[in-house]
mmCIF file of C-alpha atoms in Angstrom:
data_model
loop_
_atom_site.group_PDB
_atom_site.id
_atom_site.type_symbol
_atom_site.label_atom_id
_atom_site.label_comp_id
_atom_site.label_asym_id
_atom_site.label_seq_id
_atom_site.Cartn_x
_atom_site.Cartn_y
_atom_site.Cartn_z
ATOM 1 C CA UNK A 1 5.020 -20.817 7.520
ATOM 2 C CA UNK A 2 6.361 -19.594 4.251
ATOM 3 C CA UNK A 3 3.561 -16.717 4.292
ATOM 4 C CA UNK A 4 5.242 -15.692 7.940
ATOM 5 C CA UNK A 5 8.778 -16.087 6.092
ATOM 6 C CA UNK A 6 7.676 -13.561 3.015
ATOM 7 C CA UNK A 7 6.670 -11.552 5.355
ATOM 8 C CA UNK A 8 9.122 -11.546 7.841
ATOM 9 C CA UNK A 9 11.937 -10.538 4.614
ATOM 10 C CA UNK A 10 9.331 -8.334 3.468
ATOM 11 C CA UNK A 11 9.793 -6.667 7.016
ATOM 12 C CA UNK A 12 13.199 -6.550 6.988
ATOM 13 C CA UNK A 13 13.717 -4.865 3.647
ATOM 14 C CA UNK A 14 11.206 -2.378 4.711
ATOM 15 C CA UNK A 15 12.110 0.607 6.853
ATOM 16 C CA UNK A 16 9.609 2.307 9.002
ATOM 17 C CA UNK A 17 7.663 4.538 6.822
ATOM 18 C CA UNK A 18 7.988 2.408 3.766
ATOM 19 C CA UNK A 19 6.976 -0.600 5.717
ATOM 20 C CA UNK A 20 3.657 1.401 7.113
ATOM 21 C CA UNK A 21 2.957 2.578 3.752
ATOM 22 C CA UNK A 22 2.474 -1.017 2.420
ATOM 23 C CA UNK A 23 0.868 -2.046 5.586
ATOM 24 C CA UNK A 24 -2.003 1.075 4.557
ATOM 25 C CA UNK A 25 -2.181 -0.308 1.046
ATOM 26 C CA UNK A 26 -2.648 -3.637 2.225
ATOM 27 C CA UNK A 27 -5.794 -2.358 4.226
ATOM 28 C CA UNK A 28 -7.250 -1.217 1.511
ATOM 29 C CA UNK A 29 -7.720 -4.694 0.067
ATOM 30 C CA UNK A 30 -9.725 -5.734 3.662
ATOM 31 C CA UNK A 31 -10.179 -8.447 5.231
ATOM 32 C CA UNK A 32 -8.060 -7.569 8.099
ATOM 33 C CA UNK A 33 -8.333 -7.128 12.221
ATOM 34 C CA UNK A 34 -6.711 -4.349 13.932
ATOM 35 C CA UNK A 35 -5.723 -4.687 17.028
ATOM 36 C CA UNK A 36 -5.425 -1.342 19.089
ATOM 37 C CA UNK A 37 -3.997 -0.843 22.300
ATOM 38 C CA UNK A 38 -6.279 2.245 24.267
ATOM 39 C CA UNK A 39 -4.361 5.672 23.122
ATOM 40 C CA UNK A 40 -1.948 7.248 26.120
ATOM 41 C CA UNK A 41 -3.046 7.179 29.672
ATOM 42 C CA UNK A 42 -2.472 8.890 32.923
ATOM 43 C CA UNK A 43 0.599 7.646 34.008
ATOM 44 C CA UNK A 44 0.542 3.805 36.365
ATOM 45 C CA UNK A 45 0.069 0.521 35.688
ATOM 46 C CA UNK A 46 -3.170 -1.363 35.964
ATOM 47 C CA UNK A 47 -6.560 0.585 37.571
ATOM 48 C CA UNK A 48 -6.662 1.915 40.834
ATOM 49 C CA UNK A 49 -8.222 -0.040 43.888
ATOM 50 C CA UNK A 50 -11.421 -0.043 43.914
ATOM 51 C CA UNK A 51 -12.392 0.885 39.922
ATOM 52 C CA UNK A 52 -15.713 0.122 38.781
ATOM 53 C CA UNK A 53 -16.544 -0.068 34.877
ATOM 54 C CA UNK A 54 -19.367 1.721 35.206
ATOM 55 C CA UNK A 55 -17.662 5.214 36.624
ATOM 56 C CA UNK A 56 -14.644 6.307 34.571
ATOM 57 C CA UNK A 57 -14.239 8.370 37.479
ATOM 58 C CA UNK A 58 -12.259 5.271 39.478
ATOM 59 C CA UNK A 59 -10.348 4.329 36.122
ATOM 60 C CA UNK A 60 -6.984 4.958 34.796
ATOM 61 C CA UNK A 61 -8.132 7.205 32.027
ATOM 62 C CA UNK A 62 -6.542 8.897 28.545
ATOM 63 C CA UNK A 63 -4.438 11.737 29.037
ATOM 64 C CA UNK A 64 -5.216 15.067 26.841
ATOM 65 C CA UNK A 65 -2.296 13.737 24.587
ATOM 66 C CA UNK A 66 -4.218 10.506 24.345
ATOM 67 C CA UNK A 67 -7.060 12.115 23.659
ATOM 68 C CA UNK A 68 -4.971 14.161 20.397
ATOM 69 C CA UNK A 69 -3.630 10.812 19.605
ATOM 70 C CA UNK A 70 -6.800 9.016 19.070
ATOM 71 C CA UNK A 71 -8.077 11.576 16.915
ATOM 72 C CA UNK A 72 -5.366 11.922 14.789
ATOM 73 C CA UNK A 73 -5.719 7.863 14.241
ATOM 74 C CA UNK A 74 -9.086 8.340 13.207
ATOM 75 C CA UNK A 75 -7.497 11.019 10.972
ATOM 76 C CA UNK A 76 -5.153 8.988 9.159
ATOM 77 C CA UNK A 77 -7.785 6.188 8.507
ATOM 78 C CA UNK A 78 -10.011 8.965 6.492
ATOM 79 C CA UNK A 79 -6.997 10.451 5.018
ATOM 80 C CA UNK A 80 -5.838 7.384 3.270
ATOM 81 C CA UNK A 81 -9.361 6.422 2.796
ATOM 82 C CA UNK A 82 -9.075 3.190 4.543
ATOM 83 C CA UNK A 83 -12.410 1.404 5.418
ATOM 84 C CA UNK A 84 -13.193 0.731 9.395
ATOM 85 C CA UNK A 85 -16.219 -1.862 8.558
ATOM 86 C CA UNK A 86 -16.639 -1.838 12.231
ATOM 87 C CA UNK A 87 -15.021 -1.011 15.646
ATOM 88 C CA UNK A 88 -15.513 -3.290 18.622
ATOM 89 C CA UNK A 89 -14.373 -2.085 22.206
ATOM 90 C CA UNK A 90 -13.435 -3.263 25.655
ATOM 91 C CA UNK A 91 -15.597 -1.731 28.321
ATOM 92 C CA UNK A 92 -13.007 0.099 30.194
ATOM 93 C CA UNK A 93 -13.356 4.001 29.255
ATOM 94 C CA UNK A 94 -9.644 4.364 28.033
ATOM 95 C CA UNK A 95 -10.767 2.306 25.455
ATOM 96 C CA UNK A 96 -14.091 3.581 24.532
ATOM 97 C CA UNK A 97 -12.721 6.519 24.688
ATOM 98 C CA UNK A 98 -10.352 5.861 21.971
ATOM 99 C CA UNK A 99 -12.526 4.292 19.939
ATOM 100 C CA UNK A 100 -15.189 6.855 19.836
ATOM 101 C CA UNK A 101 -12.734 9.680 19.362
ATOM 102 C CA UNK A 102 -11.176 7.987 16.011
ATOM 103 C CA UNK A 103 -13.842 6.322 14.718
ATOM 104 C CA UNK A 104 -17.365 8.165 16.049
ATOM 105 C CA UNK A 105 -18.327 4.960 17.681
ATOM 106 C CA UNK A 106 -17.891 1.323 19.012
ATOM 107 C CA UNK A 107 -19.768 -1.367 20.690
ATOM 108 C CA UNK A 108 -18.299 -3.091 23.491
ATOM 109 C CA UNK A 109 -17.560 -6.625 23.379
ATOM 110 C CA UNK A 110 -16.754 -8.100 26.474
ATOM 111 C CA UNK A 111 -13.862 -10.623 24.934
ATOM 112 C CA UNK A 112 -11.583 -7.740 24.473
ATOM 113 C CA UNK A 113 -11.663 -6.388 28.629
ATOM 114 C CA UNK A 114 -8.874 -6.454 30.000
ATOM 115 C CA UNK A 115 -7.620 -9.741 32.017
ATOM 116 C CA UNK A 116 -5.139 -8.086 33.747
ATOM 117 C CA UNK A 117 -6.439 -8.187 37.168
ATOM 118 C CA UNK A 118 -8.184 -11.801 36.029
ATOM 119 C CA UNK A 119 -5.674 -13.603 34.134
ATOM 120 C CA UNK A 120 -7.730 -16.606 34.475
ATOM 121 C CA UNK A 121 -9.797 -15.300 31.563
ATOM 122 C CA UNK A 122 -6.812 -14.812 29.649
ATOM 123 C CA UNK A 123 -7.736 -18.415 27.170
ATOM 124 C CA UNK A 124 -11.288 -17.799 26.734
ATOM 125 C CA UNK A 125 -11.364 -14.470 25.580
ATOM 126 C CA UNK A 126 -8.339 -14.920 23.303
ATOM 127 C CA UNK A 127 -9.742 -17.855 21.767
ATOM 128 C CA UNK A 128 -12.859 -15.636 21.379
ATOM 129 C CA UNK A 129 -10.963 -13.120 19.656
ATOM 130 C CA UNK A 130 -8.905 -15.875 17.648
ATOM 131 C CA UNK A 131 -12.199 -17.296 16.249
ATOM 132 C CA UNK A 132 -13.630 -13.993 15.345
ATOM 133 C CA UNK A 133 -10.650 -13.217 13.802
ATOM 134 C CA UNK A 134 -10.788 -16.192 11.452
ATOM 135 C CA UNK A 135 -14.288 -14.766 10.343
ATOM 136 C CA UNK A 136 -13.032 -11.483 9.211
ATOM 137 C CA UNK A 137 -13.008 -11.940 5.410
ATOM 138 C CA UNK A 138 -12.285 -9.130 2.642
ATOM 139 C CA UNK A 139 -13.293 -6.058 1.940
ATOM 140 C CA UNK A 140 -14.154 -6.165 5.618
ATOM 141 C CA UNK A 141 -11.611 -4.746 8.103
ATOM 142 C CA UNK A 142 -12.518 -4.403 11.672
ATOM 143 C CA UNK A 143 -11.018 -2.360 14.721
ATOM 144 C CA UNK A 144 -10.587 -3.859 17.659
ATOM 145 C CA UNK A 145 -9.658 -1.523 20.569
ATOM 146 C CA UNK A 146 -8.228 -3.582 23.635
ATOM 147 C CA UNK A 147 -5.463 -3.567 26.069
ATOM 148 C CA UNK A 148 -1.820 -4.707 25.958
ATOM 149 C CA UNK A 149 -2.196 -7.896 28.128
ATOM 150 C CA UNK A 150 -5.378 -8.872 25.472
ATOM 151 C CA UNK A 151 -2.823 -7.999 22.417
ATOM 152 C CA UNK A 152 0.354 -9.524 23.511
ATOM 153 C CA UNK A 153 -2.130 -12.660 24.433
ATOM 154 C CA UNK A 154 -2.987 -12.943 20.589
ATOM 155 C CA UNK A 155 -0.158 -12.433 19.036
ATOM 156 C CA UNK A 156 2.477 -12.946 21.161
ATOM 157 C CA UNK A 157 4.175 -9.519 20.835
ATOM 158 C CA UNK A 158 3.952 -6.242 23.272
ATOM 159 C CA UNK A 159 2.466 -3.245 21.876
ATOM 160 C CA UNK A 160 2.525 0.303 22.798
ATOM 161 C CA UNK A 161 -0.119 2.869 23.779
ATOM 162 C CA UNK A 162 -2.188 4.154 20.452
ATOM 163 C CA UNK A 163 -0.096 1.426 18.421
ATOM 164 C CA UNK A 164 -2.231 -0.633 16.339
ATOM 165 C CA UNK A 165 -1.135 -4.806 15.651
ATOM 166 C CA UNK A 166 -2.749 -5.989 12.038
ATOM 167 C CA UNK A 167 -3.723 -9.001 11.677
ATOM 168 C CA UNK A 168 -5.431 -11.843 9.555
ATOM 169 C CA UNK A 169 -6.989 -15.237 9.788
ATOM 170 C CA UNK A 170 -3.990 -17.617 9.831
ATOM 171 C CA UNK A 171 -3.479 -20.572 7.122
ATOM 172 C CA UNK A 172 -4.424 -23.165 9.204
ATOM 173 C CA UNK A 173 -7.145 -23.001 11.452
ATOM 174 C CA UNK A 174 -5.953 -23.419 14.837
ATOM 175 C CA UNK A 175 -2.486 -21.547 14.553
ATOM 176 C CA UNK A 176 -1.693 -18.335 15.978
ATOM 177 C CA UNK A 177 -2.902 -15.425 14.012
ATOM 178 C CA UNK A 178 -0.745 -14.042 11.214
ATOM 179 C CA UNK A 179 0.828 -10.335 11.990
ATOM 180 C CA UNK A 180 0.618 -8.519 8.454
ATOM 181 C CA UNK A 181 2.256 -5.674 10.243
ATOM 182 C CA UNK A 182 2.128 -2.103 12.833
ATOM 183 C CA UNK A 183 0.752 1.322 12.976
ATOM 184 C CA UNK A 184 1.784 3.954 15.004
ATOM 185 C CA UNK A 185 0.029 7.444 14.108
ATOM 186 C CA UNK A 186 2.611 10.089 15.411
#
């Protein structure tokens, strides 16, 4: 609680760019997850009827601006010389997509598909993602590229398109995990 409370102060003396800048220097330490929703879409909500996983062709897919953005995230991780240890992906293309643009590659890992149409899933694979989560020790970092619904199921907070959630193992095993901060690469 009194990490959450430093940080929370910490938060609220720092304004946007100064409060990104520490969260960049924090990365550099390790031992953090980020959480990143898919870069921009198509516009809608959801897939359309019908989608299949294994055609992108039925899927709601990244728009060309999507496609810039995840780039220029990958960007920004070389530029500051932060360390991706490893990037895991839901198997919906928008997110493949994303992670392969920014970081060359990604393996998919099946706890971070979206539940959206399944919310029934919605406790297992977030208590799949909160164990890993508590495994993630320094220097390591590791990307996770996911969906909003997975996201705001872990951490309790909404997150936008391209905007990446960091997080860390919390004190006590068991609680939810602690938010160290945000990213959002213009």
């Amino acid at each position: 609680m009194r990490r959450a409370a430093i940080g929370f102060i910490l938060g609220l003396l720092c304004s946007g760019a100064a409060a990104a800048d520490a969260v960049w220097e924090q990365l550099r330490k390790g031992g953090y997850v980020l959480l990143m929703r898919h870069a921009q879409t198509e516009p809608g909500t959801g897939d359309p009827p019908g989608y299949t996983l294994a055609d992108c062709r039925t899927q709601r897919n990244l728009s060309s601006e999507g496609r810039a953005q995840a780039r220029r995230t990958g960007e920004a991780f070389r530029t500051r010389g932060i360390v991706v240890n490893e990037v895991r992906s839901s198997a919906w293309c928008r997110c493949m997509d994303t992670a392969t643009l920014a970081f060359d590659n990604a393996t998919v890992w099946p706890a971070l598909n979206s539940f959206f149409d399944a919310p029934g899933r919605r406790d297992e694979q977030t208590e799949q993602v909160q164990d890993f989560v508590q495994s993630v020790r320094p220097p390591r970092n590791v990307m996770l590229v996911t969906h909003q619904v997975n996201i705001s199921a872990l951490t309790g907070e909404p997150v936008a398109s391209g905007e990446i959630v960091v997080v860390k193992a919390p004190a006590k095993p068991g609680e939810r995990v602690d938010v160290v901060g945000r990213l959002n690469v213009p």
